[in-house]
Short mmCIF file of C-alpha atoms in Angstrom, two decimals:
data_model
loop_
_atom_site.label_atom_id
_atom_site.label_comp_id
_atom_site.label_asym_id
_atom_site.label_seq_id
_atom_site.Cartn_x
_atom_site.Cartn_y
_atom_site.Cartn_z
CA MET A 8 30.52 12.18 4.43
CA THR A 9 29.19 12.29 0.76
CA GLN A 10 29.08 8.72 -1.13
CA SER A 11 28.00 7.76 -4.34
CA HIS A 12 24.71 5.44 -4.85
CA PRO A 13 22.43 5.02 -8.46
CA ARG A 14 20.33 8.03 -9.53
CA ILE A 15 16.94 7.13 -8.91
CA SER A 16 14.69 7.48 -12.29
CA LYS A 17 11.47 5.88 -11.09
CA ALA A 18 8.57 6.34 -9.03
CA VAL A 19 5.89 3.70 -7.87
CA ILE A 20 2.02 5.58 -6.55
CA PRO A 21 -0.02 3.11 -4.97
CA ALA A 22 -3.63 3.68 -6.44
CA ALA A 23 -5.31 0.61 -5.32
CA GLY A 24 -7.40 1.96 -2.31
CA LEU A 25 -11.21 1.52 -2.44
CA GLY A 26 -11.55 5.29 -1.11
CA THR A 27 -14.21 4.15 1.25
CA ARG A 28 -13.85 7.26 3.34
CA PHE A 29 -15.02 9.21 0.25
CA LEU A 30 -18.17 7.26 -0.40
CA PRO A 31 -20.46 7.18 -2.21
CA ALA A 32 -18.69 9.49 -4.65
CA THR A 33 -16.03 7.01 -5.18
CA LYS A 34 -18.37 3.81 -5.61
CA ALA A 35 -17.74 4.08 -9.56
CA THR A 36 -14.79 7.32 -9.46
CA PRO A 37 -11.43 6.28 -8.32
CA LYS A 38 -10.56 8.68 -4.94
CA GLU A 39 -7.51 9.65 -7.06
CA MET A 40 -9.36 10.89 -9.78
CA LEU A 41 -11.70 13.57 -7.32
CA PRO A 42 -10.91 16.83 -8.35
CA VAL A 43 -8.75 19.31 -6.55
CA VAL A 44 -9.77 22.61 -8.38
CA ASP A 45 -9.87 21.62 -11.48
CA LYS A 46 -7.26 18.56 -11.85
CA PRO A 47 -7.64 15.21 -10.09
CA ALA A 48 -5.61 14.17 -7.21
CA ILE A 49 -3.35 11.85 -9.19
CA GLN A 50 -2.15 14.40 -11.62
CA TYR A 51 -0.68 16.51 -9.03
CA VAL A 52 0.89 13.38 -7.74
CA VAL A 53 2.69 12.49 -11.18
CA GLU A 54 3.71 16.39 -11.40
CA GLU A 55 5.53 16.39 -8.32
CA ALA A 56 7.72 13.08 -9.54
CA VAL A 57 8.32 14.46 -12.87
CA ALA A 58 9.57 18.37 -11.22
CA ALA A 59 12.05 15.81 -8.93
CA GLY A 60 13.13 14.16 -12.54
CA LEU A 61 11.50 10.89 -12.27
CA GLY A 62 9.74 10.63 -15.36
CA ASP A 63 9.27 6.85 -15.16
CA VAL A 64 6.04 6.07 -13.33
CA LEU A 65 4.37 2.61 -12.27
CA MET A 66 0.86 3.07 -10.74
CA VAL A 67 -0.02 -0.10 -8.34
CA THR A 68 -4.17 -0.10 -9.55
CA GLY A 69 -6.69 -2.26 -8.58
CA ARG A 70 -10.57 -2.76 -9.95
CA ASN A 71 -12.70 -0.17 -11.02
CA LYS A 72 -9.59 2.36 -11.84
CA ARG A 73 -9.63 2.09 -15.32
CA PRO A 74 -10.23 5.95 -15.41
CA LEU A 75 -7.08 6.63 -14.25
CA GLU A 76 -5.51 5.16 -17.49
CA ASP A 77 -7.97 6.83 -19.62
CA HIS A 78 -6.77 10.24 -17.93
CA PHE A 79 -2.96 9.98 -18.79
CA ASP A 80 -3.72 8.31 -22.23
CA ARG A 81 -4.63 10.40 -25.46
CA ASN A 82 -8.49 11.28 -26.01
CA TYR A 83 -8.34 12.12 -29.64
CA GLU A 84 -11.90 12.62 -29.81
CA LEU A 85 -12.21 15.53 -27.52
CA GLU A 86 -8.86 16.71 -28.72
CA SER A 87 -10.49 17.36 -31.92
CA ALA A 88 -13.28 19.09 -31.08
CA LEU A 89 -11.51 21.31 -28.91
CA GLN A 90 -9.14 22.00 -32.03
CA LYS A 91 -12.18 22.32 -33.98
CA LYS A 92 -13.45 25.46 -31.78
CA GLY A 93 -9.97 27.19 -31.62
CA ASP A 94 -10.04 26.25 -27.78
CA ALA A 95 -6.09 26.15 -27.61
CA GLY A 96 -6.05 26.96 -23.63
CA ARG A 97 -7.85 23.77 -23.03
CA LEU A 98 -6.70 21.80 -25.52
CA ALA A 99 -3.12 22.13 -23.92
CA LYS A 100 -4.72 21.10 -20.64
CA VAL A 101 -5.98 18.26 -21.99
CA GLN A 102 -3.10 17.07 -23.81
CA GLU A 103 -0.74 17.82 -21.19
CA SER A 104 -1.56 14.94 -18.45
CA SER A 105 -1.17 12.51 -21.47
CA ASP A 106 2.38 14.10 -22.13
CA LEU A 107 3.53 14.35 -18.55
CA ALA A 108 5.39 11.16 -18.03
CA MET A 109 6.02 7.51 -19.06
CA ILE A 110 3.29 5.91 -17.08
CA HIS A 111 3.17 2.06 -16.63
CA TYR A 112 0.13 -0.05 -14.62
CA VAL A 113 0.12 -2.96 -12.68
CA ARG A 114 -2.75 -4.52 -10.71
CA GLN A 115 -2.49 -5.30 -6.87
CA GLY A 116 -5.06 -7.81 -6.98
CA ASP A 117 -5.51 -8.42 -3.45
CA PRO A 118 -5.77 -5.49 -1.16
CA LYS A 119 -3.20 -6.25 1.14
CA GLY A 120 -1.94 -3.03 2.31
CA LEU A 121 0.51 -0.62 1.40
CA GLY A 122 3.74 -2.83 1.44
CA HIS A 123 2.14 -5.37 -0.78
CA ALA A 124 1.50 -2.57 -3.35
CA VAL A 125 5.23 -1.75 -3.28
CA LEU A 126 5.86 -5.25 -3.49
CA CYS A 127 4.21 -5.45 -6.81
CA ALA A 128 6.54 -3.02 -7.99
CA GLU A 129 9.61 -4.79 -7.92
CA PRO A 130 9.40 -6.47 -11.74
CA HIS A 131 9.36 -2.94 -12.83
CA VAL A 132 11.64 -0.99 -10.32
CA GLY A 133 14.59 -4.09 -10.45
CA HIS A 134 17.29 -3.42 -8.20
CA GLU A 135 17.21 0.59 -8.20
CA PRO A 136 16.32 2.96 -5.61
CA PHE A 137 13.20 4.31 -6.21
CA ALA A 138 10.24 6.88 -4.88
CA VAL A 139 7.21 6.00 -3.69
CA LEU A 140 4.53 8.87 -3.22
CA LEU A 141 1.05 8.57 -1.74
CA GLY A 142 -1.92 10.03 -3.59
CA ASP A 143 -3.67 11.58 -0.25
CA ASP A 144 -0.71 13.94 0.28
CA LEU A 145 0.07 16.68 -1.97
CA ILE A 146 3.00 18.92 -1.72
CA ASP A 147 3.02 21.96 -2.61
CA PRO A 148 5.46 22.63 -6.07
CA ARG A 149 6.99 25.58 -4.22
CA ASP A 150 8.27 23.22 -1.31
CA PRO A 151 10.56 20.53 -3.03
CA LEU A 152 10.03 17.58 -0.64
CA LEU A 153 10.94 14.84 -3.12
CA GLN A 154 14.11 16.36 -4.54
CA ARG A 155 15.30 16.74 -1.42
CA MET A 156 14.86 13.33 -0.15
CA ILE A 157 16.24 12.34 -3.36
CA ASP A 158 19.50 14.73 -2.45
CA VAL A 159 19.91 12.51 1.10
CA GLN A 160 19.65 9.39 -0.59
CA GLU A 161 21.97 10.21 -2.80
CA GLN A 162 24.35 11.63 0.33
CA TYR A 163 23.78 8.58 2.69
CA GLY A 164 22.34 5.60 0.71
CA GLY A 165 19.58 3.29 2.07
CA SER A 166 16.24 4.71 2.68
CA VAL A 167 14.69 7.93 3.26
CA ILE A 168 11.28 8.75 4.56
CA ALA A 169 9.19 12.24 4.71
CA LEU A 170 8.54 13.16 8.44
CA MET A 171 6.37 16.06 9.86
CA GLU A 172 5.95 17.05 13.44
CA VAL A 173 2.32 16.73 14.24
CA ALA A 174 0.66 17.34 17.89
CA PRO A 175 0.66 14.36 20.67
CA GLU A 176 -3.01 14.04 20.23
CA GLN A 177 -2.45 13.33 16.23
CA ILE A 178 0.08 10.85 16.71
CA HIS A 179 -2.16 7.48 16.88
CA LEU A 180 -3.45 8.52 13.11
CA TYR A 181 0.45 8.21 11.62
CA GLY A 182 3.59 5.94 11.39
CA CYS A 183 5.88 7.55 14.36
CA ALA A 184 9.66 7.70 13.69
CA ALA A 185 12.31 7.10 17.00
CA VAL A 186 14.97 10.09 15.61
CA GLU A 187 18.39 11.18 16.39
CA ALA A 188 20.04 14.55 14.74
CA THR A 189 22.52 14.72 12.12
CA GLU A 190 25.09 17.45 10.74
CA ASP A 191 21.82 18.90 8.39
CA SER A 192 18.99 20.55 10.49
CA ASP A 193 16.23 19.01 8.35
CA VAL A 194 17.80 15.29 8.52
CA VAL A 195 17.66 12.96 11.31
CA LYS A 196 18.66 9.07 11.26
CA VAL A 197 15.52 6.96 12.18
CA GLY A 198 16.48 4.35 14.80
CA GLY A 199 12.75 2.63 15.17
CA LEU A 200 9.10 2.75 13.40
CA VAL A 201 6.11 2.03 14.84
CA GLU A 202 2.81 2.31 12.74
CA LYS A 203 -0.15 4.25 14.65
CA PRO A 204 0.84 4.04 18.08
CA ASP A 205 -0.94 5.11 20.84
CA ALA A 206 0.08 8.87 22.21
CA ALA A 207 1.80 7.37 25.32
CA ASP A 208 4.03 4.31 23.77
CA ALA A 209 4.85 7.12 20.72
CA PRO A 210 8.76 7.41 20.56
CA SER A 211 8.41 11.06 19.22
CA ASN A 212 5.82 13.39 17.18
CA TYR A 213 7.33 13.13 14.12
CA ALA A 214 4.56 11.48 11.67
CA ILE A 215 5.42 9.69 8.59
CA ILE A 216 3.88 10.94 5.59
CA GLY A 217 3.34 9.91 1.97
CA ARG A 218 6.79 10.59 0.29
CA TYR A 219 9.64 7.51 0.56
CA VAL A 220 13.00 6.69 -1.11
CA LEU A 221 13.36 3.55 -0.78
CA ASP A 222 16.45 0.91 -1.07
CA PRO A 223 15.27 -2.01 -3.45
CA LYS A 224 16.38 -4.51 -0.53
CA ILE A 225 13.37 -3.25 0.56
CA PHE A 226 11.41 -5.66 -1.40
CA GLY A 227 13.51 -8.94 0.00
CA ILE A 228 12.03 -7.83 3.20
CA LEU A 229 8.71 -7.05 2.43
CA ARG A 230 8.13 -11.12 1.17
CA THR A 231 8.60 -12.30 4.42
CA THR A 232 6.85 -9.67 6.70
CA GLU A 233 3.47 -10.59 8.15
CA PRO A 234 0.53 -8.91 7.99
CA GLY A 235 0.80 -6.25 10.93
CA ARG A 236 -1.55 -3.49 11.92
CA GLY A 237 -5.30 -3.99 10.44
CA GLY A 238 -4.12 -7.34 8.70
CA GLU A 239 -2.41 -5.72 6.45
CA ILE A 240 1.25 -5.71 5.14
CA GLN A 241 2.91 -2.35 6.63
CA LEU A 242 5.69 -0.79 4.78
CA THR A 243 6.23 0.75 8.15
CA ASP A 244 7.27 -2.47 9.52
CA ALA A 245 9.71 -3.53 6.86
CA LEU A 246 11.31 -0.28 6.88
CA GLN A 247 11.74 -0.72 10.94
CA GLN A 248 13.69 -3.99 10.13
CA LEU A 249 16.13 -1.98 7.71
CA ALA A 250 16.33 0.98 10.69
CA ALA A 251 17.17 -1.71 13.13
CA ASP A 252 20.01 -3.77 10.89
CA GLU A 253 21.90 -1.18 8.70
CA LYS A 254 23.18 -4.48 6.93
CA THR A 255 20.13 -5.57 5.67
CA GLY A 256 19.92 -2.63 3.33
CA GLY A 257 21.53 0.15 4.43
CA PRO A 258 20.41 3.06 7.01
CA VAL A 259 17.03 5.06 7.23
CA HIS A 260 17.06 8.64 7.35
CA GLY A 261 14.21 10.80 7.99
CA VAL A 262 13.93 14.77 6.16
CA VAL A 263 11.96 16.67 8.48
CA PHE A 264 9.11 18.94 6.15
CA LYS A 265 7.91 21.90 7.30
CA GLY A 266 6.22 23.68 4.07
CA ARG A 267 2.71 23.08 2.73
CA ARG A 268 1.41 19.97 2.41
CA TYR A 269 -2.60 19.11 1.23
CA ASP A 270 -4.18 16.30 3.05
CA THR A 271 -6.67 15.15 0.47
CA GLY A 272 -7.23 11.72 2.27
CA ASP A 273 -9.42 13.17 4.78
CA ARG A 274 -12.77 14.95 3.89
CA GLY A 275 -12.43 18.22 5.48
CA ASP A 276 -8.99 18.14 4.70
CA TYR A 277 -9.96 17.63 1.31
CA LEU A 278 -11.85 20.85 1.25
CA ARG A 279 -9.46 23.06 3.04
CA ALA A 280 -7.00 21.71 0.24
CA ILE A 281 -9.32 23.11 -2.59
CA VAL A 282 -9.95 26.36 -0.71
CA ARG A 283 -6.35 27.09 -0.15
CA LEU A 284 -5.10 26.07 -3.54
CA ALA A 285 -8.21 27.84 -5.25
CA CYS A 286 -7.11 31.12 -3.16
CA GLU A 287 -3.58 31.22 -4.62
CA ARG A 288 -4.43 30.89 -8.46
CA GLU A 289 -4.10 33.75 -10.42
CA ASP A 290 -7.20 33.06 -12.56
CA LEU A 291 -9.66 32.16 -9.83
CA GLY A 292 -8.09 33.76 -6.35
CA PRO A 293 -9.04 37.29 -6.37
CA ASP A 294 -12.75 36.69 -6.91
CA PHE A 295 -12.56 33.64 -4.77
CA ARG A 296 -11.29 35.51 -2.09
CA THR A 297 -13.76 38.58 -2.29
CA TRP A 298 -16.46 35.86 -2.12
CA LEU A 299 -14.91 33.63 0.54
CA ARG A 300 -14.75 37.16 2.73
CA SER A 301 -17.98 38.04 2.12
CA TYR A 302 -19.09 34.81 3.05
CA VAL A 303 -17.13 34.23 6.42
CA ALA A 304 -18.50 37.70 7.78
CA GLU A 305 -21.89 37.01 6.86
CA GLU A 306 -21.76 33.68 8.91
CA MET A 307 -20.23 35.41 11.63
CA GLN A 308 -22.74 38.10 11.71
CA GLY A 309 -25.51 35.29 11.56
CA ARG A 310 -23.77 33.75 15.22
#
């Protein structure tokens, strides 16, 4: 049954992590600024939010994240140099990031976990439902996951999380959802959530990936949520309370995603994401694929 709910207009992107898995590269460079082909990972995430109609973006940052702000700001000296050279193509690319969205920033201060980072967004978000996009997960623009999640939230209210089926031996790496089917083949009702369970204790093989559409009542729950796994305030724990008691802030639904996702939070997956995206680029793909085939053939012969 279709209901009427406030239209979502704001996106929150937590970006305060230390990026320890990519040291020493992230000693002085935010992990969100690591390039995926020729754009920093964070720009793909902002572009996804904008494509879904969310032009008001709040980044939750921390120390040493100033390059994020610089990237989305104007660089008049660089623009002037490119303009004098008549390099319209590169000038357009430089200006694109500063014209993407209205971007705001707030510092998390203490690294107390994803739940705490989301709570830092409360003064900006207010009493509206909002989206949360994690920078480690890049979703292919040909698979509009976020737009689908917004549609589901407008239909059912409450909160919506993105889910993906993973192998049982991988479920301990993710938050996990207990689910039941709905009338929509790609939508499930979430009855419970657990953060990074052992395979034997997992209620399903539906893993939470880094996209959320949240009811603002999540803030009240996060304020009283005790530190959980890893000694951090876990967003999953707060969502579990919403799922257990719909009167608190509406139901929790999940959109089961079967599209293209690029995980840039792991070094191996980060490299695979670059290869896949480079292969699909019209300007880079043909030559790169030819080289890649040759390289793989040589490697196979050498074994």
